[in-house]
Coordinates of C-alpha atoms in Angstrom, one line a residue:
X1 CA 125.7 132.8 163.1
X2 CA 124.4 130.5 166.2
X3 CA 126.5 133.3 168.2
X4 CA 124.3 135.9 167.3
X5 CA 121.3 134.4 168.3
X6 CA 122.6 134.0 171.4
X7 CA 123.9 137.4 172.0
X8 CA 120.9 139.1 170.5
X9 CA 118.0 137.9 172.0
X10 CA 115.8 141.0 171.8
X11 CA 115.1 141.1 168.4
X12 CA 113.3 138.1 166.8
X13 CA 109.4 138.2 165.7
X14 CA 109.0 134.9 166.4
X15 CA 106.1 136.0 168.5
X16 CA 104.1 136.4 165.3
X17 CA 104.1 132.8 164.9
X18 CA 104.0 132.0 168.4
X19 CA 100.6 134.3 169.0
X20 CA 99.1 132.7 165.4
X21 CA 99.5 129.2 166.7
X22 CA 98.1 130.0 170.1
X23 CA 95.1 131.6 168.8
X24 CA 94.3 128.8 165.7
X25 CA 94.3 126.6 168.5
X26 CA 92.0 128.8 170.8
X27 CA 89.5 129.6 167.6
X28 CA 90.2 133.1 167.3
X29 CA 90.7 134.4 164.0
X30 CA 94.4 134.6 162.6
X31 CA 94.3 137.0 160.2
X32 CA 93.8 140.7 160.8
X33 CA 93.4 143.4 158.8
X34 CA 96.3 145.3 156.5
X35 CA 99.2 144.3 154.9
X36 CA 101.3 143.3 158.0
X37 CA 101.0 140.0 160.3
X38 CA 100.6 136.2 160.0
X39 CA 101.3 136.2 156.0
X40 CA 101.3 132.1 155.8
X41 CA 99.0 129.5 155.2
X42 CA 97.1 127.8 157.8
X43 CA 99.6 125.2 157.6
X44 CA 102.9 127.1 159.2
X45 CA 100.6 128.1 162.4
X46 CA 100.1 124.0 162.4
X47 CA 103.4 123.1 162.1
X48 CA 105.3 125.8 164.8
X49 CA 103.0 124.2 167.9
X50 CA 105.9 122.4 169.4
X51 CA 108.1 125.7 169.3
X52 CA 104.8 127.4 170.7
X53 CA 104.1 126.1 173.5
X54 CA 107.7 126.9 174.8
X55 CA 108.2 130.3 176.9
X56 CA 108.7 133.1 174.6
X57 CA 111.7 133.7 175.7
X58 CA 112.9 130.1 175.1
X59 CA 110.5 130.0 171.9
X60 CA 113.2 132.6 170.4
X61 CA 116.4 130.7 171.4
X62 CA 115.1 127.8 169.9
X63 CA 113.7 128.4 166.5
X64 CA 116.3 130.6 166.3
X65 CA 119.2 128.0 166.6
X66 CA 117.0 125.9 164.9
X67 CA 117.0 128.2 161.9
X68 CA 120.8 128.0 162.0
X69 CA 121.0 124.2 162.3
X70 CA 118.8 123.0 159.4
X71 CA 120.4 126.3 157.0
X72 CA 124.0 125.1 158.2
X73 CA 123.0 121.1 157.5
X74 CA 122.0 122.7 154.2
X75 CA 124.6 124.0 152.7
X76 CA 126.8 121.2 154.1
X77 CA 124.7 118.4 152.0
X78 CA 124.8 121.3 148.7
X79 CA 128.5 121.6 149.1
X80 CA 129.3 117.8 149.4
X81 CA 127.5 117.2 146.5
X82 CA 129.2 120.2 143.9
X83 CA 132.7 119.0 146.1
X84 CA 132.7 115.4 147.1
X85 CA 136.5 115.8 148.2
X86 CA 136.2 119.1 150.6
X87 CA 132.1 119.7 151.1
X88 CA 132.6 120.2 154.8
X89 CA 135.5 122.5 153.8
X90 CA 134.0 124.5 150.8
X91 CA 130.7 124.6 153.5
X92 CA 132.3 125.8 156.4
X93 CA 133.7 129.0 153.8
X94 CA 130.1 129.6 152.1
X95 CA 128.4 130.0 155.8
X96 CA 131.6 132.0 157.1
X97 CA 130.7 134.2 154.1
X98 CA 126.9 134.0 154.4
X99 CA 127.6 136.2 158.3
X100 CA 126.6 139.7 156.5
X101 CA 123.3 138.1 155.2
X102 CA 121.8 136.1 157.6
X103 CA 122.5 138.2 160.6
X104 CA 119.5 139.7 159.6
X105 CA 117.2 136.6 159.2
X106 CA 118.7 135.0 162.5
X107 CA 118.2 138.3 164.5
X108 CA 114.7 138.6 163.8
X109 CA 113.7 134.4 163.3
X110 CA 112.0 135.0 160.1
X111 CA 110.6 131.8 158.2
X112 CA 112.3 133.0 155.4
X113 CA 115.9 131.2 156.4
X114 CA 113.9 128.0 157.0
X115 CA 112.3 128.5 153.8
X116 CA 115.2 128.8 151.7
X117 CA 116.9 126.1 153.9
X118 CA 114.1 123.2 153.0
X119 CA 114.3 124.5 149.7
X120 CA 118.2 123.7 149.1
X121 CA 117.4 120.0 150.8
X122 CA 114.8 119.2 148.5
X123 CA 117.3 120.4 145.2
X124 CA 119.7 118.4 147.0
X125 CA 117.9 115.2 146.7
X126 CA 116.9 116.2 143.4
X127 CA 121.0 116.8 142.2
X128 CA 120.8 113.4 144.0
X129 CA 117.8 111.6 141.9
X130 CA 116.2 111.2 145.4
X131 CA 112.9 112.5 143.4
X132 CA 109.9 111.7 145.7
X133 CA 112.1 112.8 148.9
X134 CA 112.9 116.3 146.9
X135 CA 109.1 116.7 146.1
X136 CA 108.5 116.0 149.6
X137 CA 110.3 118.8 150.9
X138 CA 109.4 121.5 148.5
X139 CA 105.6 121.0 149.7
X140 CA 107.0 121.4 153.0
X141 CA 108.7 124.1 151.9
X142 CA 105.1 125.7 150.7
X143 CA 103.4 124.3 154.0
X144 CA 106.0 126.8 155.8
X145 CA 106.3 129.6 153.7
X146 CA 104.0 130.8 150.5
X147 CA 107.1 131.8 148.5
X148 CA 108.4 128.3 148.6
X149 CA 105.7 127.9 145.3
X150 CA 108.4 129.4 143.1
X151 CA 110.7 127.3 143.4
X152 CA 108.2 124.3 143.6
X153 CA 106.8 125.4 141.1
X154 CA 110.1 125.2 139.3
X155 CA 111.1 121.8 140.1
X156 CA 107.9 120.4 139.4
X157 CA 107.6 121.0 135.9
X158 CA 110.9 119.9 135.2
X159 CA 111.4 116.6 137.5
X160 CA 108.2 115.0 136.4
X161 CA 109.4 112.4 138.8
X162 CA 108.9 115.0 142.0
X163 CA 105.3 116.0 141.0
X164 CA 103.6 113.2 142.4
X165 CA 105.3 113.7 146.3
X166 CA 105.0 117.6 145.7
X167 CA 101.5 117.7 144.5
X168 CA 100.3 115.2 148.0
X169 CA 102.4 117.1 150.2
X170 CA 101.1 120.3 149.2
X171 CA 97.4 118.7 149.5
X172 CA 98.3 117.6 152.8
X173 CA 99.4 120.6 154.2
X174 CA 95.7 122.5 153.2
X175 CA 94.0 119.1 155.3
X176 CA 96.5 119.0 158.1
X177 CA 94.7 122.4 159.8
X178 CA 91.3 120.6 159.4
X179 CA 92.2 118.6 162.2
X180 CA 90.8 121.7 164.0
X181 CA 88.4 120.4 166.7
X182 CA 85.8 123.3 165.0
X183 CA 86.2 123.1 160.6
X184 CA 84.6 125.5 160.0
X185 CA 86.6 127.8 162.0
X186 CA 89.1 126.1 159.2
X187 CA 87.3 127.1 156.2
X188 CA 86.3 131.0 157.5
X189 CA 90.4 131.2 158.4
X190 CA 91.2 129.8 155.0
X191 CA 88.7 132.4 153.1
X192 CA 90.2 135.3 155.7
X193 CA 93.6 133.9 154.0
X194 CA 92.9 134.6 151.0
X195 CA 91.6 138.3 151.2
X196 CA 94.7 138.6 153.9
X197 CA 97.7 137.6 151.2
X198 CA 96.1 139.5 148.4
X199 CA 96.0 142.9 150.6
X200 CA 98.8 142.4 151.5
X201 CA 100.5 141.6 147.4
X202 CA 99.9 145.0 147.5
X203 CA 102.4 146.8 150.1
X204 CA 102.2 150.3 151.1
X205 CA 105.4 152.3 149.9
X206 CA 107.9 151.4 152.7
X207 CA 110.9 149.5 153.3
X208 CA 110.8 146.7 150.6
X209 CA 113.5 145.5 148.7
X210 CA 112.5 144.3 145.1
X211 CA 112.7 145.5 141.8
X212 CA 110.4 148.4 141.7
X213 CA 112.2 150.0 144.7
X214 CA 115.4 149.8 142.5
X215 CA 113.5 151.6 139.7
X216 CA 111.7 154.0 142.3
X217 CA 115.8 154.8 143.2
X218 CA 116.7 156.1 139.7
X219 CA 113.7 158.0 139.0
X220 CA 111.5 155.9 137.2
X221 CA 108.6 155.1 139.7
X222 CA 106.8 152.3 137.8
X223 CA 103.1 151.7 138.3
X224 CA 101.7 148.5 140.3
X225 CA 99.9 147.4 136.8
X226 CA 103.6 147.6 135.3
X227 CA 105.3 145.7 137.5
X228 CA 102.6 143.1 137.0
X229 CA 103.6 142.8 133.7
X230 CA 107.3 142.5 134.4
X231 CA 106.4 140.3 136.9
X232 CA 104.5 138.4 134.5
X233 CA 106.7 137.9 131.7
X234 CA 109.8 137.3 134.4
X235 CA 108.1 134.7 135.8
X236 CA 107.6 133.0 131.4
X237 CA 111.8 134.0 131.4
X238 CA 112.4 132.5 134.5
X239 CA 110.7 129.1 133.3
X240 CA 112.3 129.0 129.7
X241 CA 115.6 129.2 131.2
X242 CA 115.3 126.7 133.9
X243 CA 114.1 124.3 131.4
X244 CA 117.4 125.1 129.4
X245 CA 119.3 124.7 131.9
X246 CA 117.6 121.0 132.8
X247 CA 118.0 119.9 129.1
X248 CA 121.9 121.4 128.6
X249 CA 123.2 121.0 132.0
X250 CA 124.7 118.6 134.0
X251 CA 121.7 116.9 137.1
X252 CA 123.6 118.8 139.8
X253 CA 124.6 121.8 138.2
X254 CA 121.1 122.2 136.6
X255 CA 119.2 121.5 140.4
X256 CA 122.2 124.7 142.0
X257 CA 121.0 126.7 138.5
X258 CA 117.4 126.5 139.0
X259 CA 116.9 127.3 142.4
X260 CA 119.3 130.5 141.7
X261 CA 116.8 131.2 139.0
X262 CA 114.0 130.7 141.2
X263 CA 115.7 132.9 144.2
X264 CA 116.3 135.3 141.9
X265 CA 112.9 136.1 141.0
X266 CA 111.6 136.2 144.7
X267 CA 114.0 138.8 146.1
X268 CA 113.6 141.3 142.5
X269 CA 109.3 140.6 142.0
X270 CA 108.3 140.0 145.3
X271 CA 106.9 143.3 146.1
X272 CA 107.6 142.3 150.2
X273 CA 110.7 141.6 149.5
X274 CA 113.1 142.3 152.8
X275 CA 116.2 143.2 152.9
X276 CA 117.6 139.4 154.7
X277 CA 116.0 137.9 151.9
X278 CA 119.1 138.5 149.8
X279 CA 120.5 135.8 151.8
X280 CA 118.8 133.3 149.4
X281 CA 121.2 135.0 147.0
X282 CA 124.3 135.1 148.5
X283 CA 124.3 131.5 150.0
X284 CA 123.6 130.2 146.7
X285 CA 126.0 132.5 144.8
X286 CA 128.7 131.6 147.1
X287 CA 128.5 128.1 146.6
X288 CA 128.5 128.7 143.0
X289 CA 131.9 130.5 143.6
X290 CA 133.4 127.8 145.4
X291 CA 132.7 125.0 142.7
X292 CA 134.2 127.5 140.3
X293 CA 137.3 127.2 142.1
X294 CA 137.8 124.3 141.7
X295 CA 136.5 123.9 138.2
X296 CA 138.3 126.7 137.2
X297 CA 141.1 127.6 139.1
X298 CA 142.1 130.9 136.8
X299 CA 139.3 132.2 136.0
X300 CA 137.8 135.9 136.8
X301 CA 134.3 134.1 137.5
X302 CA 134.8 132.9 140.8
X303 CA 136.2 136.4 141.6
X304 CA 133.8 138.2 140.2
X305 CA 131.0 136.0 142.5
X306 CA 132.6 136.3 145.7
X307 CA 132.4 140.0 145.1
X308 CA 128.7 140.0 144.3
X309 CA 128.0 137.9 147.5
X310 CA 130.3 141.1 150.0
X311 CA 127.5 143.2 147.9
X312 CA 124.8 141.4 149.3
X313 CA 125.9 142.2 153.0
X314 CA 126.6 145.7 152.8
X315 CA 124.6 146.3 155.8
X316 CA 126.5 144.9 158.2
X317 CA 129.7 147.0 157.0
X318 CA 128.6 150.4 158.6
X319 CA 126.2 153.1 157.2
X320 CA 129.1 154.8 155.7
X321 CA 128.4 151.6 153.7
X322 CA 125.2 150.9 154.3
X323 CA 123.3 154.2 154.1
X324 CA 124.4 155.5 150.5
X325 CA 122.9 152.2 149.0
X326 CA 120.6 150.4 151.0
X327 CA 117.5 150.9 148.6
X328 CA 119.2 149.6 144.9
X329 CA 122.7 147.8 145.8
X330 CA 121.5 144.4 146.4
X331 CA 118.5 144.5 143.3
X332 CA 121.9 145.8 141.1
X333 CA 123.8 143.2 142.5
X334 CA 121.1 140.7 141.7
X335 CA 120.7 141.7 138.1
X336 CA 124.2 141.3 137.5
X337 CA 124.3 138.1 138.6
X338 CA 121.5 136.8 136.5
X339 CA 124.5 136.5 134.1
X340 CA 125.8 133.5 135.3
X341 CA 122.9 131.2 135.1
X342 CA 123.2 132.4 131.0
X343 CA 126.6 131.9 130.9
X344 CA 126.6 128.3 132.7
X345 CA 123.7 127.5 130.1
X346 CA 125.0 128.8 127.2
X347 CA 128.1 127.0 127.6
X348 CA 127.2 124.0 129.2
X349 CA 129.1 124.8 132.1
X350 CA 129.5 122.3 135.1
X351 CA 130.2 122.7 138.8
X352 CA 130.3 119.2 139.4
X353 CA 133.4 117.8 140.3
X354 CA 132.6 114.1 139.1
X355 CA 136.2 113.4 139.0
X356 CA 135.7 113.6 142.9
X357 CA 136.0 110.8 145.3
X358 CA 134.1 111.7 148.6
X359 CA 136.7 112.1 151.5
X360 CA 136.8 108.4 153.4
X361 CA 136.0 108.6 157.5
X362 CA 138.2 110.5 159.6
X363 CA 140.2 111.8 156.6
X364 CA 141.1 115.0 157.2
X365 CA 141.3 117.8 154.4

């Protein structure tokens, strides 16, 4: 994935984040009219400060390589939790399988990949009972991208130990922008942010990849009110399923299943889902598949999960596959993947290899 960032230098949208940071410190309005543009909290503009100081061409490459690095380390840490004896090898396979779906995010330099990586780091810490750091990282993810509120709220509801650092971190993210020398400007930008995000939550009928697009493709054409009711119902069911996972599954498995449920919800019910968002699904499903291979080598489940990962990367395989399936396949695959959390919760399935020992330093696996 790092090679993709170097070989395709002209594709990023990093200029949006860079311009927002520069406008912020110059006291220029960051939030413009319409559904496009800067769709983040002011904290994101502040946190992007060091990169915004770089020339755009260098900023693009540094940011894209940073995305790859943070995401790769998140996958390595998650693999090491599930497969202590073969974490590096498992992570290498997962990263290789993630290349098709990750290619969009790496090419465009979207915050989506960084959000996923930080949330994965948080889930690993919570799985290891490092709840304070996990809560703090969830707050950082929210500061980077508002969509991280979904996994943050789920983990916060289910893991009381993570709540205080999560709440304090989110509070800090909203206070830090007031480091700006003009507090009135900051207050006005918060008002503009609310208007911007409210407008963007009802996008046009362009190329979005959520459940409503799938329903439209099969001829149902749901209106916004119906989709709102479906989103609310799905949010309640997601919370109930995550609560059941936290009660019935071991902690590492419950953390992965909770994150999986949050990611499924985001890609299917966010009205602005972009195609690159399905990396979030592919990475978690690939991790699950390799944990399943170790735990149940004769099972059909890992093969089905890996087949789903390949389906989520359909855009990478050429127009002969992509064009006929582009607006419905990934949503359909994700809907089918709900069967795995249901199976795991119902059967108390474990993805954690409790008997495996970490590989000693210098030992080859």
